[in-house]
PDB file of C-alpha atoms and ligand atoms in Angstrom:
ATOM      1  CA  UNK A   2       9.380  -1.172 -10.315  1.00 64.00           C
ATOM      2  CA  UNK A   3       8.857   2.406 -10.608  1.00 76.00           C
ATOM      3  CA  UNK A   4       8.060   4.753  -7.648  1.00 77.00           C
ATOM      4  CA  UNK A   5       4.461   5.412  -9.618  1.00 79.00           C
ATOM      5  CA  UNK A   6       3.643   1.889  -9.460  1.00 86.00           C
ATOM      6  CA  UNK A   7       5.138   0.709  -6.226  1.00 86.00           C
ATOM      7  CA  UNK A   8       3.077   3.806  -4.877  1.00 90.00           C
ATOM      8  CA  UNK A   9      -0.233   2.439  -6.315  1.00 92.00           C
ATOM      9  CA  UNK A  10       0.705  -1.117  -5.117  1.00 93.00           C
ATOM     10  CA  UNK A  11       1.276   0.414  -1.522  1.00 94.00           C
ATOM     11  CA  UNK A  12      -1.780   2.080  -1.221  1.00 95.00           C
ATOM     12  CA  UNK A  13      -3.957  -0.622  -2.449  1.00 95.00           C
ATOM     13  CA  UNK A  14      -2.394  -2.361   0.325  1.00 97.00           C
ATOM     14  CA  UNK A  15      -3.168   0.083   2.906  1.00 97.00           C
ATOM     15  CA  UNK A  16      -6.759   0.724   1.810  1.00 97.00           C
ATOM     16  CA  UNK A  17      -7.286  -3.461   1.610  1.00 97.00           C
ATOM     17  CA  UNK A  18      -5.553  -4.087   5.201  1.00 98.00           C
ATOM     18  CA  UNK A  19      -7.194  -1.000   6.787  1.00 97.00           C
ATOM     19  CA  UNK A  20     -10.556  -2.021   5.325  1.00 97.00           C
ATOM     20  CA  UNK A  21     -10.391  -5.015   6.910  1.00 97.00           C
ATOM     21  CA  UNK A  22      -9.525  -4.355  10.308  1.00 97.00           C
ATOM     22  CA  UNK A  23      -5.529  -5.048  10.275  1.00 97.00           C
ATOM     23  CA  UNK A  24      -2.564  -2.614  10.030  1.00 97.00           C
ATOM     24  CA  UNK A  25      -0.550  -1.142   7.228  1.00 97.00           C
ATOM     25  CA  UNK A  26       3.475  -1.406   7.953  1.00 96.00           C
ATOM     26  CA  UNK A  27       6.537  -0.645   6.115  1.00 94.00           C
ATOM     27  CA  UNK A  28       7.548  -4.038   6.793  1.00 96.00           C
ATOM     28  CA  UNK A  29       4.656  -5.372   5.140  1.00 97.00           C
ATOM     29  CA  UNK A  30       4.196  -2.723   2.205  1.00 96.00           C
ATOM     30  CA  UNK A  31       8.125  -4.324   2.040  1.00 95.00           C
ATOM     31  CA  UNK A  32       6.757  -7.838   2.062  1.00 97.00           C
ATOM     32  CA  UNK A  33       3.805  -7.008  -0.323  1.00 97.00           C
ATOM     33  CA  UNK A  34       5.776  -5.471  -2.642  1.00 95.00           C
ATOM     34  CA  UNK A  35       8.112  -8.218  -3.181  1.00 96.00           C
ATOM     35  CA  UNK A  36       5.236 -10.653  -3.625  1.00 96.00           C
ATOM     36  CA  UNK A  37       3.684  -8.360  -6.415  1.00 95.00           C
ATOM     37  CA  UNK A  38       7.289  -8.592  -8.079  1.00 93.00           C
ATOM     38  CA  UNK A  39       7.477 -11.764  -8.491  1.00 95.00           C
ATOM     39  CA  UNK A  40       5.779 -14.674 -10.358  1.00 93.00           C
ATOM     40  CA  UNK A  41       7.485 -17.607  -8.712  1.00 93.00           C
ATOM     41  CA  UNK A  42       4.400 -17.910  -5.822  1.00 96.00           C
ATOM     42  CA  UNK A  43       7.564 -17.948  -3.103  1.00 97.00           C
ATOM     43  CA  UNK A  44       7.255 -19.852   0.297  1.00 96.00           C
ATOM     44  CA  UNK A  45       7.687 -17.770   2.970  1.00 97.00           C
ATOM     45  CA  UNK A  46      10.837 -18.523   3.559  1.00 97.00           C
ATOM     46  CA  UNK A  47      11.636 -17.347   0.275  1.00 96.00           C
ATOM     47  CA  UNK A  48       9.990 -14.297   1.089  1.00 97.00           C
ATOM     48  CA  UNK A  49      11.933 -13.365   4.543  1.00 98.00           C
ATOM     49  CA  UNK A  50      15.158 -14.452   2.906  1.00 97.00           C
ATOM     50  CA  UNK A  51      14.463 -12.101  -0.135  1.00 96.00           C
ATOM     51  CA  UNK A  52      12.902  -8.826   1.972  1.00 96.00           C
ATOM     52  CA  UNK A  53      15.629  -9.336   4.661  1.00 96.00           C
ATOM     53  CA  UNK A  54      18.490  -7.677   2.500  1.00 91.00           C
ATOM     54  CA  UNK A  55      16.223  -4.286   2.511  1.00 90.00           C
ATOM     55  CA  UNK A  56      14.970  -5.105   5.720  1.00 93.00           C
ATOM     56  CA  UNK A  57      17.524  -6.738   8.267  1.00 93.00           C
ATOM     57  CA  UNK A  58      15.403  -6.770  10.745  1.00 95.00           C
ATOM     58  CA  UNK A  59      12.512  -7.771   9.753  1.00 97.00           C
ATOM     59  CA  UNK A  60      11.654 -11.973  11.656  1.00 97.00           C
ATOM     60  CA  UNK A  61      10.278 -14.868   9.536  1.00 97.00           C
ATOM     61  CA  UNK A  62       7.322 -14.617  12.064  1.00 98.00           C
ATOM     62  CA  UNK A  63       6.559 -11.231  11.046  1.00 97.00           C
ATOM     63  CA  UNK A  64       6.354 -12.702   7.406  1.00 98.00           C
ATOM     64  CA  UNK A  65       4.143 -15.111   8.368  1.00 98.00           C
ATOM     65  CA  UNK A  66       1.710 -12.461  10.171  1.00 98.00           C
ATOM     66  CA  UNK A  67       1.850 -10.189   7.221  1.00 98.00           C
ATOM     67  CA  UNK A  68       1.074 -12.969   4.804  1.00 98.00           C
ATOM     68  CA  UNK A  69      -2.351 -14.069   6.646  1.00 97.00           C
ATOM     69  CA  UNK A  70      -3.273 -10.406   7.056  1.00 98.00           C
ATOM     70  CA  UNK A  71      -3.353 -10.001   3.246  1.00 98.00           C
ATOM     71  CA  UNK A  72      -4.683 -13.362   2.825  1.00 97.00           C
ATOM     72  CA  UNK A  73      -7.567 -12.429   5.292  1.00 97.00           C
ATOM     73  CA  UNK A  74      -7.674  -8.857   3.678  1.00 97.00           C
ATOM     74  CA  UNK A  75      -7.921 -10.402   0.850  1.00 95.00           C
ATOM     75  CA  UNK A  76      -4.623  -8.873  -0.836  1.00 97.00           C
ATOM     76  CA  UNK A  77      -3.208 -12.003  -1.596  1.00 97.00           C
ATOM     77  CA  UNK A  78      -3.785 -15.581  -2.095  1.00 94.00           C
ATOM     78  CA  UNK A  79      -2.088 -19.068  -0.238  1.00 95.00           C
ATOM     79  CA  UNK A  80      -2.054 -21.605  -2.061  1.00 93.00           C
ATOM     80  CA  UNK A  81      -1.085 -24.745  -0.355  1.00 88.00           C
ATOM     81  CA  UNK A  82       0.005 -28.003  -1.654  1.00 80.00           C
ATOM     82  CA  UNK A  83      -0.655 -31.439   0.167  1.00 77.00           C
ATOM     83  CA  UNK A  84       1.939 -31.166   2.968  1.00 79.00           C
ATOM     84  CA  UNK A  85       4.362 -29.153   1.559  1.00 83.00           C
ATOM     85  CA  UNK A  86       4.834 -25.613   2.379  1.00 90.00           C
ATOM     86  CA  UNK A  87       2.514 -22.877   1.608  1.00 94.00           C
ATOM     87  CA  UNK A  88       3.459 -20.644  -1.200  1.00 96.00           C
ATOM     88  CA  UNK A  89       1.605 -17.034  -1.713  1.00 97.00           C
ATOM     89  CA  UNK A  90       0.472 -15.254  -4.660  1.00 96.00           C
ATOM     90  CA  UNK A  91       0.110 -11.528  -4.953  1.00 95.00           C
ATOM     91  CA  UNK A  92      -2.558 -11.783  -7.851  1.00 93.00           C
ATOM     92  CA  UNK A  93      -5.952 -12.339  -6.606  1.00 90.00           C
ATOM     93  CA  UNK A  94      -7.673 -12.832 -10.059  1.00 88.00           C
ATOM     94  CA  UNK A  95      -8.977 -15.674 -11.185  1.00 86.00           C
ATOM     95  CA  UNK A  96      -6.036 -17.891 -13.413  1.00 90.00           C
ATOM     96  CA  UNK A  97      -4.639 -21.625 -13.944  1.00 91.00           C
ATOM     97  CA  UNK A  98      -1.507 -22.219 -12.166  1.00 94.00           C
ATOM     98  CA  UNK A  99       1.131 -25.296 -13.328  1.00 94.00           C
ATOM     99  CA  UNK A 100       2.877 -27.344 -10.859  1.00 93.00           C
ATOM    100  CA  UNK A 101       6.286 -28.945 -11.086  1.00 93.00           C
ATOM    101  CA  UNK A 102       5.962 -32.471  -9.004  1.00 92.00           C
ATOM    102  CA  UNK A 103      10.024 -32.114  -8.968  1.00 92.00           C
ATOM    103  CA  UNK A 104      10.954 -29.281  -7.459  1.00 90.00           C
ATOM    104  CA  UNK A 105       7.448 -27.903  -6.169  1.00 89.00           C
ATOM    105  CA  UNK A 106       8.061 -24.688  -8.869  1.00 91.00           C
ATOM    106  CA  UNK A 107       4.345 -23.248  -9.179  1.00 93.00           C
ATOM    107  CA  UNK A 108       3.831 -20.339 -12.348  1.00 93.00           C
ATOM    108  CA  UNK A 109       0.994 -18.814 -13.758  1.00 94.00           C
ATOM    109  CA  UNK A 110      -0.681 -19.998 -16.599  1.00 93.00           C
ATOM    110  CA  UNK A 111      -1.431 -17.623 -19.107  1.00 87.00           C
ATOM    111  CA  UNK A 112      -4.827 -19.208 -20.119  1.00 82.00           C
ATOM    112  CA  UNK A 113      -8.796 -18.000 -20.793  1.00 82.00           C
ATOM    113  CA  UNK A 114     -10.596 -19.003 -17.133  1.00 78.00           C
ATOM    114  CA  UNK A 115     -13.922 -21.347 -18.174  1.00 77.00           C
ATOM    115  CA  UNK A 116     -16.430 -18.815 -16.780  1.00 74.00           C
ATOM    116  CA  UNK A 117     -18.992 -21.056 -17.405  1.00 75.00           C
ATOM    117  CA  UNK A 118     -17.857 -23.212 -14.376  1.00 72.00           C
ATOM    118  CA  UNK A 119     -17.521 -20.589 -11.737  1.00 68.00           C
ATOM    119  CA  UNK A 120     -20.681 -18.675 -13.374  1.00 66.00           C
ATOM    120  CA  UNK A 121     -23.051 -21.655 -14.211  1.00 70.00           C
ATOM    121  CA  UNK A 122     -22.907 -25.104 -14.499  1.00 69.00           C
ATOM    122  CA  UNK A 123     -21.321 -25.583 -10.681  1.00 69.00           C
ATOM    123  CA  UNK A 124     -24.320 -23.615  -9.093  1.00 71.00           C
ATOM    124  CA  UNK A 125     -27.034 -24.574 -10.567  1.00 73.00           C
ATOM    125  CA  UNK A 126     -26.463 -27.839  -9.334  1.00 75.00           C
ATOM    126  CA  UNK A 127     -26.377 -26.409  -6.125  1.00 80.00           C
ATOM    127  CA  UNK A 128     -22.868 -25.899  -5.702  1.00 78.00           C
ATOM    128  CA  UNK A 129     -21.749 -22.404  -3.994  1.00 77.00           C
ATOM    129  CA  UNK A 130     -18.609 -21.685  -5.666  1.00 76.00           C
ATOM    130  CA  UNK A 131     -16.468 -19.210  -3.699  1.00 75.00           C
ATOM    131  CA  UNK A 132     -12.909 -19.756  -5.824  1.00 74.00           C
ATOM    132  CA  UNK A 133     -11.577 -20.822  -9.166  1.00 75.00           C
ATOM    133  CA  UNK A 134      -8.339 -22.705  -9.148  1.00 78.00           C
ATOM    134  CA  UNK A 135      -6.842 -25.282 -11.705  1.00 83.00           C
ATOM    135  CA  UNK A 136      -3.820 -26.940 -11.386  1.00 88.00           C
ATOM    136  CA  UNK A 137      -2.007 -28.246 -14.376  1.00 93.00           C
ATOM    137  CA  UNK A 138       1.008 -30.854 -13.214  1.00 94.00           C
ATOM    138  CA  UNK A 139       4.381 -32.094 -14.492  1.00 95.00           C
ATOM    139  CA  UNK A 140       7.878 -30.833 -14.393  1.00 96.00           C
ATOM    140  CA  UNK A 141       9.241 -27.914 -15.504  1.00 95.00           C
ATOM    141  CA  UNK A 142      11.814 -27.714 -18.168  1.00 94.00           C
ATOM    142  CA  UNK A 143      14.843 -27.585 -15.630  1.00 95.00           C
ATOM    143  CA  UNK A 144      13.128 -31.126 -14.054  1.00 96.00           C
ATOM    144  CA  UNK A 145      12.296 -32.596 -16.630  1.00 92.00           C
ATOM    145  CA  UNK A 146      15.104 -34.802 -17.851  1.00 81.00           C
TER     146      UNK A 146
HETATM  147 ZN1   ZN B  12      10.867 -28.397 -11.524  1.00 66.29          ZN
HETATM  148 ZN1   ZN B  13      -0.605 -17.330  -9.573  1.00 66.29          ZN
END
């Protein structure tokens, strides 16, 4: 990433997490940062594993706090998976997501979002639609045979 970008990314975080009543750390522009790197929608013990070798001593529990505060901030998304772990995403906009029942891998989905379901159809049968998720399972190429 360069320093431009991992700038911008930091001070979105600050102005999100300040906005909404929590507090902007190194540790968690560290944590943030990583989750806008990558595209694998890591656990967060994936997360404290990864940030640890910048930050050695950073604590899994301070993961956990910095992943709610940009969940609550609204920052970041958790999306969470019948009883397995929780696994966070650092986009926030609205796209499909596909599932690996094997090894619990979750990627984007590079795919139009049906805008007449949030927008339209949903509501006007009186349904108050806050989020737009789809899942698309099956296993990933590494699972699959
Ligand atoms: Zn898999
Ligand atoms: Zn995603």
């Amino acid at each position: 990433m360069d320093p431009a970008s991992k700038a911008a990314i930091e001070e979105e975080l600050r102005a999100a997490l300040e906005a909404s009543g929590h507090r902007f750390t190194a540790q968690r522009a560290a944590v943030y940062s990583y989750l806008r790197r990558v595209e694998s929608h890591p656990t967060a013990d994936e997360i404290f594993t990864n940030v640890r070798d910048d930050i050695p001593d950073i604590s899994l529990a301070t993961v956990y706090k910095a992943l709610e505060a940009f969940v609550s901030a609204g920052a970041a998304r958790k999306l969470q998976f019948g009883d397995g772990p929780a696994r966070y995403d650092g986009r926030t906009d609205d796209h499909h997501h596909m599932r690996c029942l094997a090894c619990g891998g979750v990627h984007d989905v590079e795919a139009e979002v049906d805008h007449r379901l949030k927008g339209g159809l949903l509501s006007r049968n009186g349904f108050e639609v806050i989020g737009y998720r789809l899942e698309l399972l099956g296993y990933c190429p590494a699972c699959k045979n």
